[in-house]
Short mmCIF file of C-alpha atoms and ligand atoms in Angstrom, two decimals:
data_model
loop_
_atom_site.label_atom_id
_atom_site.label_comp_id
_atom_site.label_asym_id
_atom_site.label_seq_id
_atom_site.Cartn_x
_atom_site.Cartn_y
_atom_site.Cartn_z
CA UNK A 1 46.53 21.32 20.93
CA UNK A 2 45.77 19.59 17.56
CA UNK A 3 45.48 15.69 16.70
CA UNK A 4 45.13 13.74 13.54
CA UNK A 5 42.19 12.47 12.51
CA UNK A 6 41.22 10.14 9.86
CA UNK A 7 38.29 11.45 7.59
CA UNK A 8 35.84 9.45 5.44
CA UNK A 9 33.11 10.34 3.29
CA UNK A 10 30.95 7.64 3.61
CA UNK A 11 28.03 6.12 0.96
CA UNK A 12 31.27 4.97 -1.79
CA UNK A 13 30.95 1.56 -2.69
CA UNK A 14 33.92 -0.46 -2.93
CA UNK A 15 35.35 -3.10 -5.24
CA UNK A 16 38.62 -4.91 -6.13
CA UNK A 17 41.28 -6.77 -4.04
CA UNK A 18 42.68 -6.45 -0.63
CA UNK A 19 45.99 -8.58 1.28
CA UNK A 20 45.55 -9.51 4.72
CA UNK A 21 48.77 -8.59 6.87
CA UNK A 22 50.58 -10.73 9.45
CA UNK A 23 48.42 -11.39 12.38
CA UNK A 24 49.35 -8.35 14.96
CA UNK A 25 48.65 -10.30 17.45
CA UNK A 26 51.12 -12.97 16.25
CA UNK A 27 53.78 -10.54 15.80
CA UNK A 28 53.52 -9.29 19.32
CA UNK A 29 54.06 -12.57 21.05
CA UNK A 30 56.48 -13.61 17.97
CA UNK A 31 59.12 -10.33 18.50
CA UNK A 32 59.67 -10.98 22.59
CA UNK A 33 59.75 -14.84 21.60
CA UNK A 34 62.99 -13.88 19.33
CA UNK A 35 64.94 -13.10 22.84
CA UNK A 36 64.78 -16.84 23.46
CA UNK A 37 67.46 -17.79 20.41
CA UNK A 38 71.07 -17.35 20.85
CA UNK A 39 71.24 -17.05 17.09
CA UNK A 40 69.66 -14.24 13.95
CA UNK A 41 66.07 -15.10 13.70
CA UNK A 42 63.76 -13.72 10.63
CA UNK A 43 59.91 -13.17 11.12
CA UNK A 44 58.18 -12.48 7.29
CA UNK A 45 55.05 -10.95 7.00
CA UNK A 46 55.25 -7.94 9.37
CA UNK A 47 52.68 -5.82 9.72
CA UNK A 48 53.31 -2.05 9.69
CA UNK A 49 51.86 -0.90 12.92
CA UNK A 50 52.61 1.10 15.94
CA UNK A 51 53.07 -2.13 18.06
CA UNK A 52 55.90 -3.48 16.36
CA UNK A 53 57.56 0.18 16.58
CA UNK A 54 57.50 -0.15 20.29
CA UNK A 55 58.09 -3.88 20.49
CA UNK A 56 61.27 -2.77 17.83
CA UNK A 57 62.52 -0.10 20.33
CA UNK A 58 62.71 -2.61 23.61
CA UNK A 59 64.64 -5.00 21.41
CA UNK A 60 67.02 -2.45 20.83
CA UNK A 61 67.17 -1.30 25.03
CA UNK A 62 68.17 -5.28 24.87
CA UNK A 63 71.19 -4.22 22.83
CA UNK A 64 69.51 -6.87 19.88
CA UNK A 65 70.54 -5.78 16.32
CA UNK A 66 67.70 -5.01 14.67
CA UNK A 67 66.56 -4.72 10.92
CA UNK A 68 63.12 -4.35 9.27
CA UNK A 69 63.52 -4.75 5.35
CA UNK A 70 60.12 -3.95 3.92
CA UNK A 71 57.80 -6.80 5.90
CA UNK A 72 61.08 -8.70 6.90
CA UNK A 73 62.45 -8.29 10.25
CA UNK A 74 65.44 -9.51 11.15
CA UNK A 75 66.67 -9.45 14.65
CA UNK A 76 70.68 -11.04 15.70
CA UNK A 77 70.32 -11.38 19.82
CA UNK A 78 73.71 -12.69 20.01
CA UNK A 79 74.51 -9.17 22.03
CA UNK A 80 71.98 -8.80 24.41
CA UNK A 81 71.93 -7.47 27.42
CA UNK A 82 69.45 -8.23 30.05
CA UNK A 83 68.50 -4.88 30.81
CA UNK A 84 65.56 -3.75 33.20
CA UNK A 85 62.53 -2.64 30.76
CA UNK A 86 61.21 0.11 32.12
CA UNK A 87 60.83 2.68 29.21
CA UNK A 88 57.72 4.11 27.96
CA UNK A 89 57.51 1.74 25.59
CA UNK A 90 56.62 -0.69 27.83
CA UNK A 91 53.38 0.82 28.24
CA UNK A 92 52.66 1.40 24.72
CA UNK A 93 51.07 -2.25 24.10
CA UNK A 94 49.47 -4.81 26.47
CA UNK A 95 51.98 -7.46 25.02
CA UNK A 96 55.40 -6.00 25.86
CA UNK A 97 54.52 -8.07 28.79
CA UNK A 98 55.94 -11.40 26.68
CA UNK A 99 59.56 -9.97 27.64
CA UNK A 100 58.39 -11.95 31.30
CA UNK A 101 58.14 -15.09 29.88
CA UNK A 102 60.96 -14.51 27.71
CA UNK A 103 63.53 -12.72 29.65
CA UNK A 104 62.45 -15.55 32.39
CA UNK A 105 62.94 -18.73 30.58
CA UNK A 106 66.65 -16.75 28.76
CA UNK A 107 68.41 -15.23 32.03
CA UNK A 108 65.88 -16.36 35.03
CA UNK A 109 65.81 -12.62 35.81
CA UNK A 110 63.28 -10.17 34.26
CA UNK A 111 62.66 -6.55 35.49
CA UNK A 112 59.95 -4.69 33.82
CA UNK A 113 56.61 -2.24 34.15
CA UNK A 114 52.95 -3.35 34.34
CA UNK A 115 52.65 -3.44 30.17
CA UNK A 116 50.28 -0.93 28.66
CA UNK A 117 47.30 -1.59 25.86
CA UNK A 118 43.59 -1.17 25.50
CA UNK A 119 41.52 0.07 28.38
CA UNK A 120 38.87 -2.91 28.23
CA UNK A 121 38.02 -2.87 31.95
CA UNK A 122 40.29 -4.79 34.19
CA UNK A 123 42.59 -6.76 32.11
CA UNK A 124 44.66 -8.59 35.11
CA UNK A 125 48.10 -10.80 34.83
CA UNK A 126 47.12 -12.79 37.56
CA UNK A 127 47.22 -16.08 35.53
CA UNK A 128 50.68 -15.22 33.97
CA UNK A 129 51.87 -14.47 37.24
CA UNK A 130 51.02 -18.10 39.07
CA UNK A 131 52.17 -20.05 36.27
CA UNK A 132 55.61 -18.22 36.60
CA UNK A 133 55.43 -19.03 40.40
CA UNK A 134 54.68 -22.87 39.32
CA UNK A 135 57.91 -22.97 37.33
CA UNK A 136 59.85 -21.79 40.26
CA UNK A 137 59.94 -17.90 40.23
CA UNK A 138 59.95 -15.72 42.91
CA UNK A 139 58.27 -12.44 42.00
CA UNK A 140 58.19 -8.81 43.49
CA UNK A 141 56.16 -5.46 42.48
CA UNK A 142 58.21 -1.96 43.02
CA UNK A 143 54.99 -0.07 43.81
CA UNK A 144 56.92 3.08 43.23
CA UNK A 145 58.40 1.95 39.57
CA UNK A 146 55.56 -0.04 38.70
CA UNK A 147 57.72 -2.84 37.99
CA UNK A 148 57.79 -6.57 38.52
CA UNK A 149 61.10 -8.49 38.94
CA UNK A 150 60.86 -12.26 38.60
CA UNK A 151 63.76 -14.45 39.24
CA UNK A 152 63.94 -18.21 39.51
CA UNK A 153 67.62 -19.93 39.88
CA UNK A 154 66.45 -23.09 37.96
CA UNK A 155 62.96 -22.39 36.46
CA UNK A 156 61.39 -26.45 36.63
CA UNK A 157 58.71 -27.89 34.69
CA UNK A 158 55.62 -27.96 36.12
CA UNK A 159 52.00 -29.02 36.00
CA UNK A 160 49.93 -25.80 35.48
CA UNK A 161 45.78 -25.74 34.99
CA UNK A 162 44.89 -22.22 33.82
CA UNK A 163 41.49 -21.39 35.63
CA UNK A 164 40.44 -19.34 32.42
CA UNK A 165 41.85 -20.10 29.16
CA UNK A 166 44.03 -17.23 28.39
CA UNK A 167 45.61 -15.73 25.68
CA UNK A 168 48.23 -13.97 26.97
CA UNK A 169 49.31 -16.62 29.54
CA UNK A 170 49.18 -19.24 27.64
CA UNK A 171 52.01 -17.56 25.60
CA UNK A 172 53.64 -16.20 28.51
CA UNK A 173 54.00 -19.55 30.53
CA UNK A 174 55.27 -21.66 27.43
CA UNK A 175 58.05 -18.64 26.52
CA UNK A 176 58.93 -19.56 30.01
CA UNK A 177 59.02 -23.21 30.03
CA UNK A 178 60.67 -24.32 26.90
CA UNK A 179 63.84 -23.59 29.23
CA UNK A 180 62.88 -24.87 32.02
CA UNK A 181 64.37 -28.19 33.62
CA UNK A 182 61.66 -30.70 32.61
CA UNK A 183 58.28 -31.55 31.53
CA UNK A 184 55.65 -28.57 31.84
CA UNK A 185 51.98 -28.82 31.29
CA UNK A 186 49.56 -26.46 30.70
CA UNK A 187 45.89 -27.86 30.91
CA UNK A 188 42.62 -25.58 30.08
CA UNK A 189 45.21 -23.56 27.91
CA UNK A 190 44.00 -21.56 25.47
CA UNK A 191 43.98 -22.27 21.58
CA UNK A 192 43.91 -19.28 19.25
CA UNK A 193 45.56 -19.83 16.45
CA UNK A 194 48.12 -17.08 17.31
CA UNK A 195 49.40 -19.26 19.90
CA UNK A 196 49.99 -21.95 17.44
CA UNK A 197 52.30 -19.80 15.59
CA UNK A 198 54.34 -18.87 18.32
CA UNK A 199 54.51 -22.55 19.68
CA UNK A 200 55.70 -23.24 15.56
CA UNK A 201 58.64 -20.33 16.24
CA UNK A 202 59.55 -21.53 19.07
CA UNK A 203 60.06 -25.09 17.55
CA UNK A 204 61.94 -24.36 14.71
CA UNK A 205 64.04 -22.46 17.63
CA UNK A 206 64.98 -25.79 18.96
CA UNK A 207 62.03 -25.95 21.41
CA UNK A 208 60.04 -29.24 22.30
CA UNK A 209 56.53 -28.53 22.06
CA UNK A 210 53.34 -31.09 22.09
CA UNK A 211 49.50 -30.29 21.75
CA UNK A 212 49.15 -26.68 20.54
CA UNK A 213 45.84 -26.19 19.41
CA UNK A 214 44.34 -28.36 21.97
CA UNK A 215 43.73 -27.54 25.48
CA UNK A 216 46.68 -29.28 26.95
CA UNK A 217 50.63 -28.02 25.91
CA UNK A 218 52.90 -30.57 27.12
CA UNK A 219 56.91 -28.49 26.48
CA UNK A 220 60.03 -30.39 27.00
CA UNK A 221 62.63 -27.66 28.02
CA UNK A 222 65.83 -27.35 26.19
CA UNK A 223 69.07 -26.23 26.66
CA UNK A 224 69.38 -24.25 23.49
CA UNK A 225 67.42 -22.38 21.07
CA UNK A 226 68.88 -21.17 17.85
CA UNK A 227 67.75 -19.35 14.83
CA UNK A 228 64.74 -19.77 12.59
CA UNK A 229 62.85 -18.49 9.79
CA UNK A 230 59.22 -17.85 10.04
CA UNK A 231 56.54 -16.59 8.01
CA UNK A 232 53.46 -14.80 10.38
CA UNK A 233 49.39 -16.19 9.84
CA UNK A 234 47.21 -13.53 8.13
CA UNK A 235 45.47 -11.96 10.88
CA UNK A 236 42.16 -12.88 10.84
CA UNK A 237 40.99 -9.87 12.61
CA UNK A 238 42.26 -7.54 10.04
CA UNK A 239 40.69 -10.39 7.82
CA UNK A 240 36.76 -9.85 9.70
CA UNK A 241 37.20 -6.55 9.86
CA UNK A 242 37.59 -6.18 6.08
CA UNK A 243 34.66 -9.01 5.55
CA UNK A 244 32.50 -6.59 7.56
CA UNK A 245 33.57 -3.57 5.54
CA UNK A 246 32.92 -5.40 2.12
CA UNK A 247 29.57 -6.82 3.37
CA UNK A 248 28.68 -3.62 4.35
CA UNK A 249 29.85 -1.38 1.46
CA UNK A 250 31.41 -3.69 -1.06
CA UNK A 251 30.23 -4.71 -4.70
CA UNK A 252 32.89 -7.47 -5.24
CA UNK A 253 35.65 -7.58 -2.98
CA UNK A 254 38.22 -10.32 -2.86
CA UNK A 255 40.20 -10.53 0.15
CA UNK A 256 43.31 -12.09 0.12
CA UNK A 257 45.77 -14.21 2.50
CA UNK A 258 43.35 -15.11 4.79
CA UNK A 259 43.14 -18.68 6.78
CA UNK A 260 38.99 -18.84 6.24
CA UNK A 261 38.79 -21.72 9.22
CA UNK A 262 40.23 -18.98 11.42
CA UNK A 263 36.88 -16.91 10.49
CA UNK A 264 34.21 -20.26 10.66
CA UNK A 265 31.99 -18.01 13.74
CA UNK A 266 32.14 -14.70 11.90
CA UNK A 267 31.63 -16.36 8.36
CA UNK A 268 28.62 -18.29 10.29
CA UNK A 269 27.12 -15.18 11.44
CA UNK A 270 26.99 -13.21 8.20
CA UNK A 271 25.69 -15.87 6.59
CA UNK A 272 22.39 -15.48 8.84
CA UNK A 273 22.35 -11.86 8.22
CA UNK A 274 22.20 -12.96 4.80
CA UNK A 275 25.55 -11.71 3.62
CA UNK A 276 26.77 -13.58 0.63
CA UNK A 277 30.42 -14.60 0.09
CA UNK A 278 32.03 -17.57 -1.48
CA UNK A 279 35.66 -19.57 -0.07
CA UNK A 280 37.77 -19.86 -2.68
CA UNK A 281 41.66 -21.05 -1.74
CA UNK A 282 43.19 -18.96 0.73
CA UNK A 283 40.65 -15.88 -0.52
CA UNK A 284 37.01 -14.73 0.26
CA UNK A 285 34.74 -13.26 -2.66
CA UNK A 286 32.33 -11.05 -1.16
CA UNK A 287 29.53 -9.80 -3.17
CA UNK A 288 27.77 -7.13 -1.39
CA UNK A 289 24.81 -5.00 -2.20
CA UNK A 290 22.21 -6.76 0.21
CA UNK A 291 18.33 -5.50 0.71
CA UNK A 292 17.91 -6.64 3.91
CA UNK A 293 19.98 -7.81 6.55
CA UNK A 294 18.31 -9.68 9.44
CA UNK A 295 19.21 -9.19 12.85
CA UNK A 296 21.64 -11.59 14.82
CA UNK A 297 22.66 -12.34 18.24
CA UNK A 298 26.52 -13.07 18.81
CA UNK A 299 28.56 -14.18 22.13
CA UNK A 300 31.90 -13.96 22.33
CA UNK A 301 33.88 -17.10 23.72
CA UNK A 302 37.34 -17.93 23.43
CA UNK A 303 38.65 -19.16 20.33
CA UNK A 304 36.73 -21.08 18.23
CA UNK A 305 34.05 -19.26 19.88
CA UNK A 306 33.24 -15.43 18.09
CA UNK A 307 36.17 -13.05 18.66
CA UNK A 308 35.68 -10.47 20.97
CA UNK A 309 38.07 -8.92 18.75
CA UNK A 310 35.53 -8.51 16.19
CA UNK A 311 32.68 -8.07 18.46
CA UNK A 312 32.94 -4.59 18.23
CA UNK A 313 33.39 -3.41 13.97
CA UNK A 314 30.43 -6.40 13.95
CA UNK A 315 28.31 -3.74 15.89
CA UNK A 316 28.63 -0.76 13.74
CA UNK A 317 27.51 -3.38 10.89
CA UNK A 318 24.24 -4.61 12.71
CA UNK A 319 22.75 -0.98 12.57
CA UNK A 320 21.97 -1.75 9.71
CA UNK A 321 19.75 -5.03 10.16
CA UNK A 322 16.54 -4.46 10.56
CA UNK A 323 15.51 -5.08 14.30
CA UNK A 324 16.86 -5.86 17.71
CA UNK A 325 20.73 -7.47 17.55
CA UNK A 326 21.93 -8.50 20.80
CA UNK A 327 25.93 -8.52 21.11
CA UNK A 328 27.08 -10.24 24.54
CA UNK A 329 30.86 -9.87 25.40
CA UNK A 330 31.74 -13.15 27.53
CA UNK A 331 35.44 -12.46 27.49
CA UNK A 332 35.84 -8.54 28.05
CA UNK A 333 32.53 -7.51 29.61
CA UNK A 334 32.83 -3.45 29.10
CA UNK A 335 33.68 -3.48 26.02
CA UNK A 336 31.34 -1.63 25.01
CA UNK A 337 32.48 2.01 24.99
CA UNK A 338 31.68 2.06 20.51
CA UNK A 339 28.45 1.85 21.04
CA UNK A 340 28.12 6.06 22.22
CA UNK A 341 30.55 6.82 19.84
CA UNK A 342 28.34 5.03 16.81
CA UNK A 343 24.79 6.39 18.51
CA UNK A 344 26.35 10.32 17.99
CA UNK A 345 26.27 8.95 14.11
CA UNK A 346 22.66 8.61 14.57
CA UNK A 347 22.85 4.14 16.10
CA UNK A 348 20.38 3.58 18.16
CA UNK A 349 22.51 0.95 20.51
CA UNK A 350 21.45 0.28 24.35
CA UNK A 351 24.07 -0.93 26.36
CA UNK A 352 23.41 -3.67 29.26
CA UNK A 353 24.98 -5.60 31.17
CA UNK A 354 27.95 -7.12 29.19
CA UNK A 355 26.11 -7.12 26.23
CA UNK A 356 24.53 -4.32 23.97
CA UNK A 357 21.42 -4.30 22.07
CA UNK A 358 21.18 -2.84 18.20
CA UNK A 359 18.15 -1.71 17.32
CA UNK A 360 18.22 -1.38 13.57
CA UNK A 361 17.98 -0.20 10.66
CA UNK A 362 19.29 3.26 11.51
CA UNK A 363 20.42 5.86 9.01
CA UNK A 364 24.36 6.63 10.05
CA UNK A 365 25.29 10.34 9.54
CA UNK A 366 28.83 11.88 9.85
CA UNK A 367 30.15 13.51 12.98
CA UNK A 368 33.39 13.80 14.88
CA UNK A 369 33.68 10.15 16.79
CA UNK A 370 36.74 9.29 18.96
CA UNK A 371 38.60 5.88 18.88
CA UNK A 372 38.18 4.90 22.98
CA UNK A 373 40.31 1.51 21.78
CA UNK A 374 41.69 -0.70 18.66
CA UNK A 375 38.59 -2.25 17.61
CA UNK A 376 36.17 0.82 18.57
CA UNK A 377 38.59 2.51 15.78
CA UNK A 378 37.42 -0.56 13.46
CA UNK A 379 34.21 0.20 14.58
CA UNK A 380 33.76 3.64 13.54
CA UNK A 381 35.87 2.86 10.12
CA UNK A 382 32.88 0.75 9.37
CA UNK A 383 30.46 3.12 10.46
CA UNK A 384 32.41 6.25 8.94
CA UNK A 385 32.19 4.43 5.00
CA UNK A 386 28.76 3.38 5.25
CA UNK A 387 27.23 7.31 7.14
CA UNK A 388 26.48 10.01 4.66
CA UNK A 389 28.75 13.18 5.03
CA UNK A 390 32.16 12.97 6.85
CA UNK A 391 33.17 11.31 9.89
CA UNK A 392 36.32 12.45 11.23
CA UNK A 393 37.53 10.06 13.85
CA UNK A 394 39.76 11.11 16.79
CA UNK A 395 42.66 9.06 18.85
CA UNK A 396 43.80 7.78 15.40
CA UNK A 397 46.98 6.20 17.31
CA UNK A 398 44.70 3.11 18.55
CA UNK A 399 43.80 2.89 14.62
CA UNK A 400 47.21 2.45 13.92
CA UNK A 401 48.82 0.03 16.81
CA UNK A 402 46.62 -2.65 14.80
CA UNK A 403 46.11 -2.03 11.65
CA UNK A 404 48.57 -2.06 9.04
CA UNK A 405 47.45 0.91 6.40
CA UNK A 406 44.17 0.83 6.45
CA UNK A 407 42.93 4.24 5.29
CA UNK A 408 45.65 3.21 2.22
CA UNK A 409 43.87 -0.24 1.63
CA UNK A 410 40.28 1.55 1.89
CA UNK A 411 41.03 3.84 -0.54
CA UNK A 412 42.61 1.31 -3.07
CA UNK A 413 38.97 -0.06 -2.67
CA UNK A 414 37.61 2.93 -3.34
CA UNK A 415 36.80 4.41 -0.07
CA UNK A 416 37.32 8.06 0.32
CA UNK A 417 39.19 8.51 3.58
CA UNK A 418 42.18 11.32 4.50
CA UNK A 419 44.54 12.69 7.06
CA UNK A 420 44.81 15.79 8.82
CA UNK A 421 45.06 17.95 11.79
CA UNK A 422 42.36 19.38 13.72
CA UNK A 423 42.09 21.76 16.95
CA UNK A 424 41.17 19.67 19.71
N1 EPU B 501 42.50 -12.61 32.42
C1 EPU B 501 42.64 -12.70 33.79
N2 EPU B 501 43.88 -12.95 34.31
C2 EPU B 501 44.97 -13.10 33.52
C3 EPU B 501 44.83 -13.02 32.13
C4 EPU B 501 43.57 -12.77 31.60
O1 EPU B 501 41.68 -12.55 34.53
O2 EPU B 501 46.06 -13.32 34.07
C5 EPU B 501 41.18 -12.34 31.86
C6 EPU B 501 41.16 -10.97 31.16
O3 EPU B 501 40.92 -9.93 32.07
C7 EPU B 501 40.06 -11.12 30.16
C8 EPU B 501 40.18 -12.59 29.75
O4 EPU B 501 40.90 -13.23 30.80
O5 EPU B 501 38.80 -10.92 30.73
C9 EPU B 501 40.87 -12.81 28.43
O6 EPU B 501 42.17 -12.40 28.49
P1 EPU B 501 43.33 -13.07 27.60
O7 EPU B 501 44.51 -13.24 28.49
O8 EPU B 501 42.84 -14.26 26.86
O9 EPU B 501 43.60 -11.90 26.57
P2 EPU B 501 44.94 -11.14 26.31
O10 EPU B 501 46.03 -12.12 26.11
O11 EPU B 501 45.11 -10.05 27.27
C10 EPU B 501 44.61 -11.27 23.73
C11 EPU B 501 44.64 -10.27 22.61
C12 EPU B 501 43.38 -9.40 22.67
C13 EPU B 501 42.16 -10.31 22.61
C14 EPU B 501 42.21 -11.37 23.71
C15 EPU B 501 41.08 -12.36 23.65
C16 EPU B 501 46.98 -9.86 22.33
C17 EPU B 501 48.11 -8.93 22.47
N3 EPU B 501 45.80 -9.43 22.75
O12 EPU B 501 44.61 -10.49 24.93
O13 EPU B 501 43.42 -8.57 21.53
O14 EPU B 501 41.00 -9.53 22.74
O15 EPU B 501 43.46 -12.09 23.62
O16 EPU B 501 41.10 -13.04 22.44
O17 EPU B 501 47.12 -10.95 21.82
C18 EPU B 501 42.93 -6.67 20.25
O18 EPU B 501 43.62 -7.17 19.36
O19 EPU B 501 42.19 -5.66 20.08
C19 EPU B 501 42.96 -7.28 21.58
C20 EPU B 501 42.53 -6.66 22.66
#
């Protein structure tokens, strides 16, 4: 058996100018929210990733007409059929699981598999689940198919407190109720900016929509949605991740399309390390070349808390403080799994108990790493341009459900970074 890997040969500095994509995930909450409208819909700013591949193909097993024009996609669901998703796409991506919400509020009847994603410890649907009851939905699990069916006759507004502010059920529950009969309130809901993007789809779809951003969504359910045209956020992930990679290696970078509020808690934390950067517009100078970075300590929280999202590329950076980093993950608390795949490049990280500890400055060298997850890829990426030698890193598909081109925008940087096949 042989797999791609990406290689880089670390120690090039890089300079010049690099666009942000659409936030991924944005996108992924955006495509299934498209089902809603009884009328073409087009989403700008798509990034090129695996995830919208698979989120493309289960549109299509909805009989939607579907067209991606460069980063356009356009998407006519004035055919579709309300067919059980059950395909392996399903499992490709955690988010395919926005079809519930979707599908629900549309036809009040959804059949489809437990979604797929990141292995970052238990990642449960619990909270999606109750809210859907709260609206009026009955819901079984097929233990043989691995499927959940959800029906409601009438789904009716409801007043829902989310016992942990999350993400994906925030999203999930408000796909749901801007058809429902009535008013629908979702209190402790969570407030990434993602979710305000959907919530602005969703209005220009027709929907009634009041206090995204804060912890308390109040939707008005319609009877119709109809078409809209939408431009995604820069993902501010992708965004981080590049910050990290310019502090770390860059000698001028500019990084472009980015929202820099989105970034305050990352921004914050550089700054201590002593990272220097200026705001300008919609762009972020970095100027890199720092003597010494000082060691930090970061917790992730929910947004505007530290992303846990970043949590991890943010590690392979603090190697290179010198002294003891502590990195405590409040939201996913194993994920950790980078931190053996940066210590074969020569890290010394300890991992506790949700958290890990970076003892730094350590001198990275290349080796064969393997992406475990998305942002472990980011991680190593980071680590891989800043080691001496070559890193080749393994399980390149998690690279690539998130990031739109990023070996491409590296090496239009400067980075030295290529593709190719290796025995396993
Ligand atoms: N949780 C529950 N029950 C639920 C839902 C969540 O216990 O019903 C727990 C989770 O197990 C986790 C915490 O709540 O411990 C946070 O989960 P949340 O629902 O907020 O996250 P998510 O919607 O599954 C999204 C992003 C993740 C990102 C998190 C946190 C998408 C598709 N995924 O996941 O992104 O880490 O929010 O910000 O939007 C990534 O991009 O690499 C990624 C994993």
């Amino acid at each position: 058996m042989s797999q791609e890997v990406i290689a880089i040969e670390g120690g090039h500095k890089l300079k010049g100018t690099v666009r942000i994509s659409g936030a991924k995930n944005a996108t992924v909450a955006l495509i299934p929210a498209i089902v809603l409208a009884e009328e073409p819909v087009e989403i700008m700013g798509v990034p090129e990733i695996s995830d919208v591949d698979a989120l493309m193909v289960l549109l299509k097993e909805l009989n939607c007409e579907v067209e991606l024009e460069e980063d356009t996609l356009k998407v006519n669901p004035e055919t579709m059929i309300n067919t059980p998703l059950v395909s392996d796409a399903v499992d490709k991506l955690r988010a395919s699981y926005y079809f519930m919400g979707a599908l629900l509020g549309k036809y009040g009847d959804v059949t489809i598999k437990m979604p797929g994603g990141c292995y970052l410890g238990p990642r449960p649907i619990d909270l999606h689940l109750k809210g859907f009851e709260a609206l009026g939905a009955t819901i079984t699990y097929d233990e043989n198919m691995g499927s959940y069916h959800l029906h409601a006759d009438h789904l009716k507004g409801n007043r829902i407190y989310l016992d942990f502010a999350s993400v994906g059920a925030t999203i999930n529950i408000m796909l749901a109720a801007v058809r429902a009969d009535g008013k629908t309130t979702i209190e402790n809901a969570a407030k990434e900016p993602e979710i305000i993007d959907v919530a602005n789809l969703l209005t220009k779809m027709g929907a009634k929509i009041r206090g995204v951003g804060t912890d308390t969504i109040v939707i008005e359910g319609v009877d119709y949605m109809g078409g809209a045209v939408h431009e995604i956020i820069p993902d501010r992930i992708e965004a981080g991740t590049f910050l990290i990679i310019a502090a770390a290696m860059g000698n001028m970078v500019l990084i472009q399309n980015v929202i820099p509020q989105h970034l305050d808690a990352l921004l914050s934390k550089l700054r201590e390390m002593g990272v220097v950067f200026e705001i300008i517009g919609d762009t972020i100078l970095v100027y890199g070349n720092i003597e010494h970075l000082k060691p930090i300590e970061i917790k992730t929280q929910i947004y505007p808390g530290f992303a846990t999202d970043l949590q991890q590329p943010l590690t392979a950076f603090l190697t290179q403080a010198e002294g003891q980093s502590k990195v405590t993950d409040t939201i996913y608390t194993a994920r950790f799994k980078h931190c053996a795949e940066l210590n074969k490049m020569g890290a010394n990280i300890e991992v506790g108990d949700a958290c890990c500890y970076v003892n730094g400055k350590t001198d990275l060298h290349g080796t064969r790493v393997n992406a475990t997850d998305l942002r472990c890829g980011a991680a190593l990426v980071v680590a891989g341009l800043m080691a001496d030698g070559v890193t080749e890193i393994g399980n390149v598909y998690h690279i690539d459900r998130g990031y739109d081109n990023i070996d491409r925008k590296l090496i239009a940087l400067g980075a030295q970074i290529s593709r190719y096949e290796v025995d396993d």
